Amino acid sequence: MAIAPPDKGAPPDPAHPRNGFDRFFEITARGSTLSREVRGGLATFFTMAYIVVLNPLILGGAVDGDGKKLAISAIAAATALVAGVMTILMGVVARFPIALAAGLGVNALVAYEIAPQMSWADAMGLVVIEGVIIAILVLTGLRTAVFRSVPTQLKTAIGVGIGLFLTIIGLVDAGFVRRIPDVAGTTVPVGLGVNGKIVSWPMLVFVVGLLFTIVLVVRRIRGAILIGILATTVLAIVVEAVAKVGPPFVNGKPNPKGWSLNVPELPKKIVDIPDLSLLGQFNVLNSWSRVGWLIPLMFVFTLLITDFFDTMGTMVAIGQEGNMLDERGTPPRAKEILLVDSLAAAAGGAASVSSNTSYIESAAGVAEGARTGVANLVTGVLFLLAMFLAPLSLVVPFEAASTALVVVGFLMMTAVRTIDWTDYEIAIPAFLSIALMPFTYSISNGIGAGVITYVVVKLAKGKAREVHPLLYGVAALFVVYFARSPIESLVY
């Protein structure tokens, strides 16, 4: 449910769009307005702009099998370019408010597991292969059929789990929740801040920004989330100017009281020329002859499962947040959404920035009122501008953007009331989906646990016919996904 109240004036008449632009994007038909779409697009960009900084740090910090590294400046430019183009494409083709960018988790897999066993071009070639396979699955209707085979209440649980996942992402990104070092006698894996205390200015900025955003949400202020991000950024800039907090690492040593990633200070220059030298640097065949067939096959399978089901969960969560799902829990133009997402995976590999995927942070824009692809046009254009305005896009710190993720996590959590917790046959799979997403930091793990448990419970109750035939195949694939390491050890 959106937190933004309707714009003042006469309510829009869905039967009478205002112009051709309105008719194409169905702005009035979905009960939205142009101003809401712009606010939503801005909010989505600010909550996911960090990827332009973070993706280069992840990919640029790894070495491939030939001992080579990718240029950080080139990764940043290509990351912004692909995100901008694919987000706009999603807006025009699917007309659904989901933005896309290089996928977190997938980029780490590419950087630290795939690339070290081959060249960067080979690793990105596997990403292209994975994207093409998913696109074929969409065009044949299989991916959409699998999506529809999942029970509605389990889809709801997926959306709730993603809400909790967003919340922990926000809390961790802001440094409010941190991993406790492995020391003797320590049994708690995470804790509050540093040694259970709020000891830094960035953490205090996050807390103040979060409380301020919550107040705006409770008072139903239009643009609450976006205002919260911008106000917290201004506060962060002032704090950094006065306290000189600094980055998370100083002279190679950790600075636990520093900002999580971006240091919020006004840049010395605003415009920079993008380096697009990584575009087209991929090879789809060499890895298979270099390391054998099994390793590339398992990597492609892992990428496939991750992208396939992460997107399914994301579009359900976004549709649920914006009240845009039909009675089967399916958003409008589901096939187009999945097709663009598949093409984005291949595009990310072709640009050497890892698989691009739908971002759950888009929920921040939906919470601001976005309901159509117009919000994507705003977000996409901002990503394209970020290629040239990279220094300016680095001003917003995690501590400011994370306030939106926590608030949106709450909004998505409210759907938990629609699950029938008295029916253990759906309640237990739903619970495992919800719990494992934040606890394992993976949407796919949560979906896999829920699907496998649902199938096992139905079989145990003698209700095998109630399970869609495709769901048996999905459960089997997830079993392979979870057991891929033992399978590899048996073959080699």
XYZ file of C-alpha atoms in Angstrom:
492
model
C 0.000 0.000 0.000
C 1.363 3.420 -0.916
C 1.995 5.963 1.782
C 1.422 8.968 -0.467
C -2.094 10.417 -0.292
C -3.943 11.248 -3.507
C -3.039 14.504 -5.184
C -5.435 17.353 -4.512
C -8.178 18.040 -6.977
C -10.673 15.830 -8.771
C -9.719 12.148 -8.797
C -8.503 10.848 -12.186
C -11.051 9.026 -14.294
C -9.522 5.677 -15.409
C -11.874 5.532 -18.386
C -10.627 8.846 -19.785
C -6.822 9.159 -20.042
C -5.604 12.723 -20.373
C -3.430 12.218 -23.492
C -1.546 9.622 -25.567
C 1.340 9.484 -23.080
C -1.137 8.814 -20.271
C -2.914 6.171 -22.364
C 0.289 4.322 -23.292
C 1.662 4.126 -19.752
C -1.798 3.741 -18.169
C -1.039 6.437 -15.598
C -4.660 7.395 -14.925
C -5.894 3.825 -15.369
C -3.659 2.722 -12.489
C -4.757 5.583 -10.280
C -1.463 7.462 -10.482
C -0.330 10.911 -11.567
C 2.732 12.248 -13.339
C 4.013 13.877 -10.138
C 3.782 10.590 -8.246
C 5.676 8.802 -11.004
C 8.459 11.406 -10.931
C 8.725 11.196 -7.129
C 8.752 7.427 -7.349
C 11.478 7.406 -9.990
C 13.620 9.742 -7.902
C 13.148 7.649 -4.756
C 14.071 4.430 -6.588
C 17.221 5.986 -8.026
C 18.433 7.323 -4.697
C 17.917 3.958 -2.988
C 19.884 2.011 -5.621
C 22.403 4.567 -6.939
C 24.944 2.957 -4.614
C 25.412 0.188 -7.184
C 27.383 2.592 -9.375
C 29.927 2.725 -6.545
C 29.614 -0.751 -5.060
C 29.707 -2.839 -8.245
C 33.126 -1.444 -9.264
C 34.464 -2.150 -5.770
C 33.311 -5.797 -5.942
C 34.327 -6.553 -9.523
C 37.361 -4.276 -9.502
C 38.765 -5.897 -6.368
C 38.957 -9.394 -7.894
C 41.602 -10.981 -10.116
C 40.771 -13.406 -12.929
C 42.593 -16.625 -13.807
C 45.118 -14.650 -15.864
C 45.918 -12.307 -12.990
C 44.122 -9.334 -14.532
C 41.796 -6.768 -12.992
C 39.016 -4.677 -14.515
C 39.384 -0.886 -14.456
C 37.156 0.558 -11.727
C 36.290 3.694 -13.708
C 35.214 1.584 -16.690
C 33.070 -0.684 -14.477
C 31.334 2.349 -12.941
C 30.510 3.854 -16.330
C 29.247 0.573 -17.806
C 27.239 -0.183 -14.652
C 25.393 3.141 -14.963
C 24.912 2.735 -18.731
C 23.374 -0.750 -18.617
C 21.231 0.120 -15.596
C 19.910 3.214 -17.350
C 19.168 1.539 -20.686
C 17.551 -1.586 -19.229
C 15.501 0.384 -16.683
C 14.106 2.567 -19.471
C 13.445 -0.537 -21.584
C 11.510 -2.073 -18.684
C 9.459 1.098 -18.410
C 8.610 1.238 -22.118
C 8.065 -2.488 -22.798
C 6.615 -3.763 -19.508
C 5.370 -0.374 -18.211
C 5.947 -1.618 -14.685
C 7.886 0.327 -12.019
C 10.854 -2.029 -11.558
C 14.344 -0.648 -12.106
C 17.299 -2.868 -13.034
C 21.023 -2.842 -12.318
C 23.930 -5.186 -11.674
C 22.766 -7.818 -9.204
C 24.376 -7.974 -5.783
C 25.385 -11.491 -4.852
C 25.618 -12.434 -8.511
C 28.453 -9.949 -9.020
C 30.302 -11.453 -6.041
C 29.812 -14.940 -7.494
C 31.238 -13.767 -10.806
C 34.128 -11.918 -9.161
C 35.285 -14.422 -6.554
C 34.183 -17.835 -7.831
C 33.880 -17.735 -11.629
C 36.517 -15.241 -12.837
C 39.443 -16.732 -10.825
C 39.051 -19.976 -12.815
C 39.091 -18.319 -16.250
C 39.431 -14.876 -17.847
C 37.062 -11.963 -17.243
C 35.829 -12.285 -20.833
C 35.090 -15.985 -20.272
C 33.245 -15.290 -17.005
C 31.114 -12.585 -18.594
C 30.426 -14.941 -21.496
C 28.790 -17.374 -19.063
C 26.590 -14.518 -17.819
C 25.529 -13.822 -21.418
C 24.708 -17.515 -21.920
C 22.598 -17.527 -18.749
C 20.672 -14.445 -19.890
C 19.972 -15.940 -23.318
C 18.710 -19.196 -21.759
C 16.311 -17.308 -19.478
C 15.075 -15.237 -22.428
C 14.313 -18.457 -24.320
C 12.424 -19.787 -21.294
C 10.345 -16.600 -21.270
C 9.594 -16.695 -25.004
C 8.496 -20.328 -24.765
C 6.194 -19.432 -21.878
C 7.947 -21.738 -19.402
C 9.176 -19.010 -17.063
C 5.715 -17.446 -16.832
C 4.145 -20.876 -16.304
C 6.538 -21.629 -13.447
C 5.694 -18.292 -11.864
C 1.975 -19.054 -12.018
C 2.472 -22.547 -10.564
C 3.497 -21.114 -7.191
C 0.545 -20.903 -4.724
C -0.765 -17.387 -4.106
C -0.108 -17.436 -0.347
C 3.456 -18.599 -0.941
C 3.895 -15.658 -3.324
C 2.639 -13.405 -0.535
C 5.182 -14.931 1.834
C 7.904 -14.254 -0.719
C 6.934 -10.568 -0.733
C 6.957 -10.432 3.071
C 10.336 -12.169 3.208
C 11.753 -9.679 0.752
C 10.470 -6.893 3.006
C 12.498 -8.302 5.899
C 15.420 -8.817 3.518
C 15.240 -5.145 2.544
C 15.151 -4.176 6.202
C 18.301 -6.066 7.102
C 20.030 -4.731 3.981
C 19.212 -1.214 5.138
C 20.309 -1.819 8.722
C 23.579 -3.466 7.659
C 24.358 -0.926 4.931
C 23.904 1.858 7.471
C 26.216 0.118 9.948
C 23.430 0.012 12.526
C 23.604 -3.807 12.559
C 27.065 -5.349 12.264
C 28.690 -8.743 12.308
C 30.295 -9.609 15.621
C 33.894 -10.860 15.202
C 34.500 -14.575 15.719
C 36.039 -14.699 19.191
C 35.979 -17.338 21.889
C 32.727 -17.398 23.821
C 30.798 -15.323 21.237
C 27.607 -17.019 20.098
C 25.648 -14.035 18.735
C 26.447 -13.487 15.024
C 25.308 -9.851 14.753
C 24.749 -6.952 17.104
C 23.893 -3.269 17.393
C 26.562 -0.951 16.054
C 30.013 -1.264 17.585
C 30.014 -3.404 20.731
C 26.276 -2.906 21.095
C 26.461 0.889 21.079
C 25.801 3.798 18.754
C 29.306 5.185 18.791
C 29.629 7.053 15.505
C 28.211 10.097 13.798
C 27.086 8.113 10.703
C 25.025 5.752 12.877
C 23.451 8.726 14.635
C 22.670 10.313 11.252
C 20.917 7.109 10.194
C 18.855 6.944 13.395
C 17.814 10.595 13.143
C 17.008 10.194 9.440
C 14.982 7.046 10.064
C 12.945 8.644 12.854
C 12.365 11.719 10.700
C 11.164 9.546 7.791
C 8.893 7.547 10.107
C 7.308 10.771 11.348
C 6.688 11.871 7.746
C 5.160 8.465 6.922
C 2.897 8.480 9.979
C 1.725 11.999 9.143
C 1.051 10.858 5.532
C 3.306 13.539 4.027
C 3.475 13.254 0.250
C 7.003 12.305 -0.824
C 7.928 11.137 2.688
C 10.565 8.606 1.649
C 12.257 10.887 -0.878
C 12.201 13.810 1.565
C 13.721 11.519 4.189
C 16.592 10.521 1.901
C 17.368 14.097 0.864
C 17.072 15.542 4.391
C 19.296 12.833 5.828
C 21.856 13.480 3.075
C 21.948 17.177 3.945
C 22.426 16.289 7.619
C 25.220 13.867 6.661
C 26.999 16.558 4.623
C 26.868 18.954 7.581
C 28.110 16.283 10.001
C 31.014 15.338 7.729
C 31.971 18.991 7.253
C 32.110 19.503 11.023
C 33.262 16.136 12.405
C 35.479 14.923 9.519
C 34.330 11.325 9.979
C 35.982 9.931 6.853
C 35.630 6.735 4.775
C 35.260 3.156 6.074
C 38.990 2.551 5.546
C 41.841 4.951 6.279
C 45.343 4.085 5.002
C 44.185 0.516 4.449
C 42.954 0.083 8.023
C 39.271 -0.243 9.063
C 37.588 2.873 10.362
C 34.555 1.481 12.286
C 33.285 4.975 12.973
C 33.458 6.035 9.326
C 30.712 6.200 6.688
C 29.687 2.809 5.276
C 30.627 3.632 1.667
C 30.117 7.125 0.248
C 31.589 10.026 2.196
C 28.862 12.739 2.048
C 30.798 15.768 0.911
C 30.334 18.074 -2.014
C 32.533 16.860 -4.918
C 35.374 18.942 -6.317
C 34.048 18.370 -9.833
C 30.566 17.455 -10.993
C 31.039 16.248 -14.587
C 33.368 13.459 -15.745
C 33.806 11.669 -19.103
C 32.711 8.004 -18.878
C 35.053 5.145 -19.822
C 33.077 2.613 -21.890
C 36.008 0.403 -22.908
C 34.516 -2.742 -21.307
C 31.528 -2.926 -23.640
C 31.604 -6.098 -25.720
C 34.521 -7.675 -23.838
C 33.081 -11.199 -23.441
C 33.661 -14.700 -24.805
C 30.931 -17.357 -24.731
C 32.950 -20.427 -25.791
C 36.480 -20.270 -24.402
C 35.614 -21.207 -20.790
C 34.252 -24.606 -21.838
C 37.559 -25.646 -23.428
C 39.662 -24.026 -20.726
C 38.222 -25.592 -17.547
C 36.050 -28.442 -18.843
C 32.284 -28.698 -19.169
C 31.148 -29.226 -15.563
C 32.439 -26.025 -13.946
C 30.881 -23.690 -16.554
C 27.686 -25.760 -16.521
C 27.283 -25.507 -12.734
C 28.092 -21.793 -12.781
C 25.494 -21.154 -15.504
C 22.951 -23.231 -13.559
C 23.640 -21.279 -10.346
C 23.304 -17.942 -12.147
C 20.144 -19.186 -13.852
C 18.408 -20.256 -10.630
C 19.422 -17.072 -8.806
C 18.217 -14.710 -11.541
C 15.120 -16.765 -12.349
C 13.640 -16.752 -8.867
C 15.039 -13.471 -7.529
C 13.099 -11.666 -10.245
C 9.970 -13.674 -9.574
C 10.068 -12.678 -5.920
C 10.867 -9.061 -6.725
C 7.997 -8.513 -9.155
C 5.545 -10.133 -6.732
C 6.758 -7.891 -3.918
C 6.562 -4.742 -6.064
C 3.103 -5.655 -7.360
C 1.962 -6.458 -3.838
C 3.254 -3.150 -2.505
C 1.441 -1.228 -5.255
C -1.745 -3.336 -5.143
C -1.161 -4.328 -8.771
C -1.537 -8.129 -8.577
C -4.485 -10.055 -9.985
C -6.360 -12.805 -8.134
C -3.557 -15.282 -8.933
C -0.885 -12.981 -7.539
C 0.409 -12.037 -11.008
C 1.385 -8.468 -11.975
C 0.336 -6.929 -15.317
C 2.527 -7.799 -18.335
C 4.371 -10.476 -16.384
C 5.843 -11.959 -19.571
C 7.245 -8.593 -20.668
C 8.731 -7.999 -17.209
C 10.474 -11.365 -17.281
C 11.682 -10.892 -20.868
C 13.305 -7.514 -20.195
C 14.868 -8.893 -17.023
C 16.327 -11.787 -19.050
C 17.738 -9.438 -21.673
C 19.243 -7.344 -18.874
C 21.136 -10.377 -17.593
C 22.718 -10.883 -21.011
C 23.364 -7.149 -21.415
C 25.196 -7.034 -18.103
C 27.513 -9.821 -19.222
C 28.070 -8.180 -22.601
C 29.125 -4.967 -20.817
C 31.377 -6.791 -18.296
C 29.384 -5.602 -15.271
C 27.796 -8.960 -14.317
C 24.156 -9.973 -14.681
C 21.643 -7.125 -14.388
C 18.415 -7.920 -12.597
C 15.261 -6.346 -11.179
C 15.905 -4.412 -7.973
C 13.732 -4.788 -4.912
C 14.755 -1.235 -3.973
C 12.153 -0.229 -6.582
C 9.679 -0.723 -3.737
C 10.813 2.661 -2.429
C 9.474 4.273 -5.591
C 6.233 2.307 -5.422
C 5.813 3.425 -1.825
C 6.048 6.993 -3.151
C 3.158 6.307 -5.522
C 4.829 4.967 -8.688
C 2.582 2.546 -10.572
C 3.803 2.695 -14.169
C 6.870 2.680 -16.387
C 7.080 6.477 -16.233
C 8.948 6.135 -12.942
C 11.462 3.965 -14.818
C 12.037 6.719 -17.345
C 13.044 9.025 -14.495
C 15.260 6.439 -12.806
C 16.817 5.344 -16.098
C 17.667 8.873 -17.206
C 19.276 9.552 -13.830
C 21.447 6.438 -14.253
C 22.507 7.638 -17.707
C 23.344 11.034 -16.244
C 25.291 9.253 -13.498
C 27.782 8.173 -16.184
C 28.736 11.825 -16.525
C 27.764 12.991 -13.041
C 29.399 10.160 -11.126
C 31.010 12.511 -8.564
C 27.599 14.012 -7.735
C 25.907 10.623 -7.402
C 28.423 9.695 -4.701
C 27.145 12.351 -2.308
C 24.232 10.268 -0.934
C 25.645 7.928 1.761
C 24.296 4.494 2.673
C 23.161 5.957 5.977
C 20.689 8.207 4.097
C 19.486 5.753 1.436
C 19.017 2.977 4.003
C 16.254 4.865 5.811
C 14.028 4.177 2.791
C 14.796 0.456 2.791
C 13.798 0.044 6.439
C 10.526 1.942 6.006
C 9.662 0.053 2.826
C 10.438 -3.192 4.645
C 7.721 -2.329 7.135
C 5.220 -1.538 4.397
C 5.857 -4.868 2.692
C 5.667 -6.738 5.990
C 2.030 -5.718 6.447
C 0.915 -8.308 3.854
C 1.775 -11.089 6.328
C -1.776 -10.794 7.693
C -3.212 -12.351 4.514
C -1.456 -15.703 5.066
C -3.557 -18.386 6.771
C -1.301 -19.280 9.688
C -3.762 -21.909 10.927
C -3.146 -24.033 7.794
C 0.238 -25.643 8.441
C 0.432 -26.973 4.879
C 1.005 -23.423 3.608
C 2.051 -21.691 6.840
C 5.258 -23.700 7.369
C 6.558 -23.222 3.801
C 5.583 -19.545 4.037
C 7.435 -19.186 7.342
C 10.619 -20.745 5.944
C 10.503 -18.489 2.887
C 10.077 -15.425 5.075
C 12.759 -16.406 7.585
C 15.493 -17.634 5.265
C 15.585 -14.596 2.984
C 16.984 -12.211 5.602
C 18.844 -14.891 7.570
C 20.726 -16.228 4.524
C 20.838 -12.893 2.681
C 19.301 -14.465 -0.422
C 15.888 -14.247 -2.070
C 16.515 -17.471 -3.988
C 17.338 -19.437 -0.828
C 14.040 -18.377 0.728
C 12.015 -19.248 -2.357
C 13.785 -22.599 -2.684
C 13.163 -23.545 0.940
C 9.494 -22.607 0.642
C 8.929 -24.542 -2.598
C 10.729 -27.694 -1.442
C 8.909 -27.697 1.912
C 5.533 -27.097 0.243
C 6.023 -30.090 -2.077
C 7.276 -32.350 0.744
C 4.357 -31.416 3.030
C 1.785 -32.033 0.301
C 3.316 -35.425 -0.488
C 3.377 -36.342 3.196
C -0.326 -35.450 3.474
C -1.217 -37.537 0.430
C -2.201 -34.462 -1.591
C 0.214 -34.832 -4.500
C -2.466 -33.799 -7.013
C -2.772 -30.373 -5.384
C 0.769 -29.540 -6.449
C 1.177 -28.082 -9.948
C 3.301 -30.473 -12.075
C 5.816 -27.697 -12.832
C 6.357 -27.158 -9.115
C 7.798 -30.673 -8.796
C 10.381 -29.751 -11.400
C 11.153 -26.471 -9.642
C 11.602 -28.282 -6.324
C 13.963 -30.781 -7.970
C 16.025 -27.953 -9.471
C 16.296 -26.285 -6.072
C 17.503 -29.559 -4.548
C 20.287 -29.578 -7.145
C 20.921 -25.882 -6.459
C 21.387 -26.431 -2.734
C 23.458 -29.604 -3.266
C 25.621 -28.310 -6.115
C 28.891 -28.455 -4.126
C 28.502 -32.133 -3.137
C 27.496 -32.915 -6.727
C 30.648 -31.254 -8.037
C 32.810 -33.177 -5.549
C 31.309 -36.488 -6.713
C 32.038 -35.789 -10.371
C 35.593 -34.587 -9.817
